[in-house]
Tab-separated table of C-alpha atoms in Angstrom:
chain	number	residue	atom	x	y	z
P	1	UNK	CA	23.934	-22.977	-12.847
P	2	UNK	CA	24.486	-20.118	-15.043
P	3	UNK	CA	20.968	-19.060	-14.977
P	4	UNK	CA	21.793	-18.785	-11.578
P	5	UNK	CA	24.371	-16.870	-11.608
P	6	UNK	CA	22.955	-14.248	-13.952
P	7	UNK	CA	20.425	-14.074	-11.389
P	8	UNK	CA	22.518	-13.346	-8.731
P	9	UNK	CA	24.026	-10.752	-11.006
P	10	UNK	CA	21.243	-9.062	-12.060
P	11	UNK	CA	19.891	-8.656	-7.549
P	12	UNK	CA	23.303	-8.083	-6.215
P	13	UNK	CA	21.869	-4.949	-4.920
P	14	UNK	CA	18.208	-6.012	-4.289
P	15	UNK	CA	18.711	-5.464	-0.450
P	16	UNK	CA	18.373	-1.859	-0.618
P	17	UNK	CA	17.320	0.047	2.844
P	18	UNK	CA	13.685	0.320	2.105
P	19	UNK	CA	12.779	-0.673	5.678
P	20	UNK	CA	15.268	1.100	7.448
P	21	UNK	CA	16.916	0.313	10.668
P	22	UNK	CA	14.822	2.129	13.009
P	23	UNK	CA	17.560	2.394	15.979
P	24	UNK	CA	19.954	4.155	13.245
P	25	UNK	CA	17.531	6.938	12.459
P	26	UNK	CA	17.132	10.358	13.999
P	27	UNK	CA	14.880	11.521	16.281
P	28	UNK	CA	11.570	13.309	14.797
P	29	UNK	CA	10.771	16.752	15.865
P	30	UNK	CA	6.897	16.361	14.236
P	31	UNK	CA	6.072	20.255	14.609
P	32	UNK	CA	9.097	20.784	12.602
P	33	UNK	CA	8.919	18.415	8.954
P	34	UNK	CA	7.722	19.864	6.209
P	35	UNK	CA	4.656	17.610	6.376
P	36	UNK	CA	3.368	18.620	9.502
P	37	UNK	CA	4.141	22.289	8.821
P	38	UNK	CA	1.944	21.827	5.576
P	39	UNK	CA	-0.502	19.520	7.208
P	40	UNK	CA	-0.678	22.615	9.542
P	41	UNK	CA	-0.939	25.731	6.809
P	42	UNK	CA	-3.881	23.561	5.053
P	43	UNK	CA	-5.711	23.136	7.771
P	44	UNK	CA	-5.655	26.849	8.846
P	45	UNK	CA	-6.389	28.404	5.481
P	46	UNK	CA	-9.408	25.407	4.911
P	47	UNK	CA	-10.402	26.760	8.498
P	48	UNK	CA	-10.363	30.757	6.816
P	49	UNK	CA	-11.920	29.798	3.660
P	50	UNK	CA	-14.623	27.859	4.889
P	51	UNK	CA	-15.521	30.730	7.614
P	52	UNK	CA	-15.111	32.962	4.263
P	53	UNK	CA	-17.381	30.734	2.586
P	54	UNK	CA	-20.317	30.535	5.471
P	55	UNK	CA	-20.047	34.560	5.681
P	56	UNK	CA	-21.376	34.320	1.776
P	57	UNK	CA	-23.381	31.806	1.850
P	58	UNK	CA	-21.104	29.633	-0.271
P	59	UNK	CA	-20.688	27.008	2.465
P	60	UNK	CA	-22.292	24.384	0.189
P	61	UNK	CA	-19.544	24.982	-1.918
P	62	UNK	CA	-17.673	21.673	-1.000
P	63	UNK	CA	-14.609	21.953	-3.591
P	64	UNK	CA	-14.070	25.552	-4.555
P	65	UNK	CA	-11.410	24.540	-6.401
P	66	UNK	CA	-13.274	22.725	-9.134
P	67	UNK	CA	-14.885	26.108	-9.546
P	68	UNK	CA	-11.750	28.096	-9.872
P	69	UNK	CA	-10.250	25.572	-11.950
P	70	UNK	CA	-13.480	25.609	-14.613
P	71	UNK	CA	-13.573	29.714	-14.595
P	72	UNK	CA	-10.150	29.603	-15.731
P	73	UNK	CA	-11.730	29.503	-19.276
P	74	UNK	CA	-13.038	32.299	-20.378
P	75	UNK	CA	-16.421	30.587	-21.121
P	76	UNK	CA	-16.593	28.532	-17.916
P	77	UNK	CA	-16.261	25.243	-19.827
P	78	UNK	CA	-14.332	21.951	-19.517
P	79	UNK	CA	-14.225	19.667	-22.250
P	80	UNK	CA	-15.012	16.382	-19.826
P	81	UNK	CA	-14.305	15.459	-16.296
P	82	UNK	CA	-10.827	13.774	-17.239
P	83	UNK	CA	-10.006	17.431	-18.479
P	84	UNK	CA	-10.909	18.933	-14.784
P	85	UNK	CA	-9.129	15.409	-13.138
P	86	UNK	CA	-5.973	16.699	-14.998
P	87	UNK	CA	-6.295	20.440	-14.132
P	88	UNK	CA	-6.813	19.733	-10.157
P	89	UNK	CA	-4.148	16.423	-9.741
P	90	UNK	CA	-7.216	14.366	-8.708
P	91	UNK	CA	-8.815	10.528	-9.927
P	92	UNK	CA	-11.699	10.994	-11.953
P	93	UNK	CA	-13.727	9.538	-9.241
P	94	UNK	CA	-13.120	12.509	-7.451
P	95	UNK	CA	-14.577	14.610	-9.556
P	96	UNK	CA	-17.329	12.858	-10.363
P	97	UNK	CA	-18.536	13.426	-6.606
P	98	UNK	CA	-17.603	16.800	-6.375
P	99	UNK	CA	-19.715	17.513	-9.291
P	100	UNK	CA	-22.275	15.414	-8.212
P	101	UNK	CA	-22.479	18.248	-5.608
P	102	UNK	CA	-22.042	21.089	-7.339
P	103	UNK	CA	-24.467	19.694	-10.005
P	104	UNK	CA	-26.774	19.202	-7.526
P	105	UNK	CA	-26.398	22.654	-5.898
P	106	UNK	CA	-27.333	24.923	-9.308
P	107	UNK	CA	-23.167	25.354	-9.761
P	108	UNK	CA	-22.629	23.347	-12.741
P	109	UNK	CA	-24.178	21.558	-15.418
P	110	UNK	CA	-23.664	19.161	-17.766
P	111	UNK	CA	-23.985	18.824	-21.590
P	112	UNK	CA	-23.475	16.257	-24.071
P	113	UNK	CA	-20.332	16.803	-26.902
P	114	UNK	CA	-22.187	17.583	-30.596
P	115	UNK	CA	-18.794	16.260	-32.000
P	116	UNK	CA	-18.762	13.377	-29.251
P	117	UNK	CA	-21.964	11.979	-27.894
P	118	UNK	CA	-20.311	9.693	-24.830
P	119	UNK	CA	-18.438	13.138	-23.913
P	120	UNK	CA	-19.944	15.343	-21.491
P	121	UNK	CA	-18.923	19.206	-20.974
P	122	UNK	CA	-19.081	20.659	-17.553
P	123	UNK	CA	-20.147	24.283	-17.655
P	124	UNK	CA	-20.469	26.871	-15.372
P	125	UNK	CA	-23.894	28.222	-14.458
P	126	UNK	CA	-24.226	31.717	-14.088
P	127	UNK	CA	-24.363	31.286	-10.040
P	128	UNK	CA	-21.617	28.850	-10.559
P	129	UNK	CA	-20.072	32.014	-12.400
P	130	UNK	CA	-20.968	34.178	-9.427
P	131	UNK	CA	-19.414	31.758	-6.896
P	132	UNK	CA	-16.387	31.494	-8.312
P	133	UNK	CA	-15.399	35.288	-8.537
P	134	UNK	CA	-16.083	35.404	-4.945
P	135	UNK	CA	-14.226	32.062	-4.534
P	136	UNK	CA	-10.959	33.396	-6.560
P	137	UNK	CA	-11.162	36.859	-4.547
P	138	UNK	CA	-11.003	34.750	-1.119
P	139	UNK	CA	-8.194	32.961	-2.396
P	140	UNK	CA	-6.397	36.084	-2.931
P	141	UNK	CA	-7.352	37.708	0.233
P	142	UNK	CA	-5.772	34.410	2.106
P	143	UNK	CA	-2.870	34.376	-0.131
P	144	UNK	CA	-2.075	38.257	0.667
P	145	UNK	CA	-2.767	37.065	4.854
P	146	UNK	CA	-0.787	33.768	4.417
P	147	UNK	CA	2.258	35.787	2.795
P	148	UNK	CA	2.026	38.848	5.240
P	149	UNK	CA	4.975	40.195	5.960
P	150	UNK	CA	7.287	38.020	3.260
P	151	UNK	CA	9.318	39.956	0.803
P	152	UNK	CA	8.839	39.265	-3.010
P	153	UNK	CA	12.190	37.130	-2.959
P	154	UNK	CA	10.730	35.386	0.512
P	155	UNK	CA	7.392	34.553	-1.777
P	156	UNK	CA	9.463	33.330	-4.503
P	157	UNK	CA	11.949	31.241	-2.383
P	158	UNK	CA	8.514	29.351	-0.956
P	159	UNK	CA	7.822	28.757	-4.354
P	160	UNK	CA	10.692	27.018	-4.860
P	161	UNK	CA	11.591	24.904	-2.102
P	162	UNK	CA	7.890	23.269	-2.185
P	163	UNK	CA	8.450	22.832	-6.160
P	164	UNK	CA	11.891	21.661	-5.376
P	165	UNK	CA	10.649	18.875	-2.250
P	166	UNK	CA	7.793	17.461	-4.549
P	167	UNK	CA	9.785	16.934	-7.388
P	168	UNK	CA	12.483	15.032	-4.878
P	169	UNK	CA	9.770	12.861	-3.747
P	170	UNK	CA	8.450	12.366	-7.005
P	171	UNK	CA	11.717	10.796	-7.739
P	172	UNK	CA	11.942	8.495	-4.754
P	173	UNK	CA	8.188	6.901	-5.742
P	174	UNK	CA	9.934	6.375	-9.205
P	175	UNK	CA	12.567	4.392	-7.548
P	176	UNK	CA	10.879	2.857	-5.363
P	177	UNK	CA	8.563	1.557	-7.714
P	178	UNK	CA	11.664	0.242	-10.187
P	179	UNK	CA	12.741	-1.253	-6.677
P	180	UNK	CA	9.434	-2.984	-6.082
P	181	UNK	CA	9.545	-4.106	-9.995
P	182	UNK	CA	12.698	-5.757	-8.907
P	183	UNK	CA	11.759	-7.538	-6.165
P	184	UNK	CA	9.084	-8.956	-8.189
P	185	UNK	CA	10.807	-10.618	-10.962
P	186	UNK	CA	13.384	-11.497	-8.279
P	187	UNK	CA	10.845	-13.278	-6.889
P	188	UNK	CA	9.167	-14.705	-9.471
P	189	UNK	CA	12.515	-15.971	-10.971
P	190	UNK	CA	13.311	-17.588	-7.707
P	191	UNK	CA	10.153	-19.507	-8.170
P	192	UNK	CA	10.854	-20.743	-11.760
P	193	UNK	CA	14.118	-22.001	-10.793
P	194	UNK	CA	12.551	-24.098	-7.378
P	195	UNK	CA	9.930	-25.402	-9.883
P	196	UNK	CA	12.488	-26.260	-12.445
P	197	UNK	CA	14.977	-27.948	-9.413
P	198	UNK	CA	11.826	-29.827	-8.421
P	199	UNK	CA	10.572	-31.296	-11.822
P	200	UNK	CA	13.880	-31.748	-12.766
P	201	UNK	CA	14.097	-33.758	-9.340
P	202	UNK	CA	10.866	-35.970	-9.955
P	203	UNK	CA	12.449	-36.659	-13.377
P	204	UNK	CA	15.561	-38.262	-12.003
C-alpha cells in the first residue's frame, strides 16, 4: 500500500497535454508558421544555388556544405568524419554518403591518421579547393539577395529570433523526453506491482 502511494506521488502529474485536445486549438494559417516560411526560404535558395551550381559546372556537387565546412581550415583538412558530423549537425551516416560522392567525384580524399591508423582524414583536393571558393562566393551572393533590402539591425534581429525559436524547441524535446522517461517507469512500475498482486495472489 505504501509503495502505492509513493507511486501515485511520484505521477500525480503524468497526464500532461502531450496529445492535445484538438477542438481547443487554434486554427493554422500554414503560409504563415515559422516552419512553412523556412520550409519555403530553403527551398528557394536550394532552387538559386543549384541553378548557381549547373551555371559552373558544380552540379555534381551534391552537399556544398561539406565543402565549405572542410575549407574552413586553412589546410582543407578534417581530422575524421565524426569531426565534419559535428561541424554540419548531421549523423555520421550522412556523411559517409556525401563523401562517398564527393570522393567519388575528384572533391575529396581520404588518408589514414600516422598517429591513429583506424582514423581517416578527409582532405580537400585541389578541385575540391577550387569548388569550394566558388561554393562560399555563391553563398554570399544569396545571402546579400536573401537579405536585400534589410537593415543591419533587421539582419541581426533574424539572427536572433531563429537562434531564439531553436533553442525553445530544443527545450520542449528535453521535456518531452523526461516526460516520455516518466511514462516509462510509470509503466513499468505499474507492471511490478500487478505481478507482485498476482504472485502474491497464487500464494494465498
Amino acid at each position: 500500500m505504501e509503495k502505492e502511494k509513493n507511486l501515485n506521488e511520484e505521477f500525480d502529474n503524468i497526464n500532461v497535454p502531450l496529445n492535445p485536445d484538438p477542438e481547443g486549438l487554434p486554427p493554422i494559417d500554414f503560409e504563415k508558421t515559422p516552419i512553412d516560411q523556412w520550409r519555403r526560404l530553403s527551398m528557394a535558395h536550394r532552387m538559386c544555388s543549384e541553378l548557381l551550381r549547373k551555371s559552373t559546372g558544380l552540379e555534381d556537387v551534391s552537399q556544398p556544405a561539406l565543402l565549405a565546412a572542410l575549407a574552413s581550415d586553412p589546410n582543407g583538412v578534417a581530422d575524421s568524419q565524426k569531426v565534419l558530423a559535428e561541424m554540419l549537425h548531421v549523423t555520421p551516416a550522412t556523411i559517409t554518403v556525401s563523401l562517398r560522392s564527393m570522393q567519388r567525384n575528384g572533391y575529396v580524399t581520404k588518408q589514414v591518421d600516422e598517429n591513429d591508423q583506424r582514423r581517416k582524414r578527409i582532405i580537400l583536393t585541389e578541385k575540391g579547393k577550387q569548388a569550394s571558393k566558388l561554393l562560399i562566393g555563391f553563398s554570399n551572393l544569396l545571402d546579400s539577395d536573401m537579405y536585400k533590402g534589410f537593415s543591419d539591425e533587421e539582419r541581426e534581429l533574424c539572427s536572433q529570433f531563429f537562434q531564439r525559436m531553436t533553442e525553445n524547441l530544443e527545450e520542449s524535446a528535453g521535456n518531452i523526453r523526461r516526460i516520455i522517461r516518466r511514462r516509462q517507469r510509470y509503466a513499468a512500475a505499474q507492471a511490478e506491482m500487478a505481478a507482485e498482486a498476482a504472485e502474491q495472489s497464487v500464494e494465498e
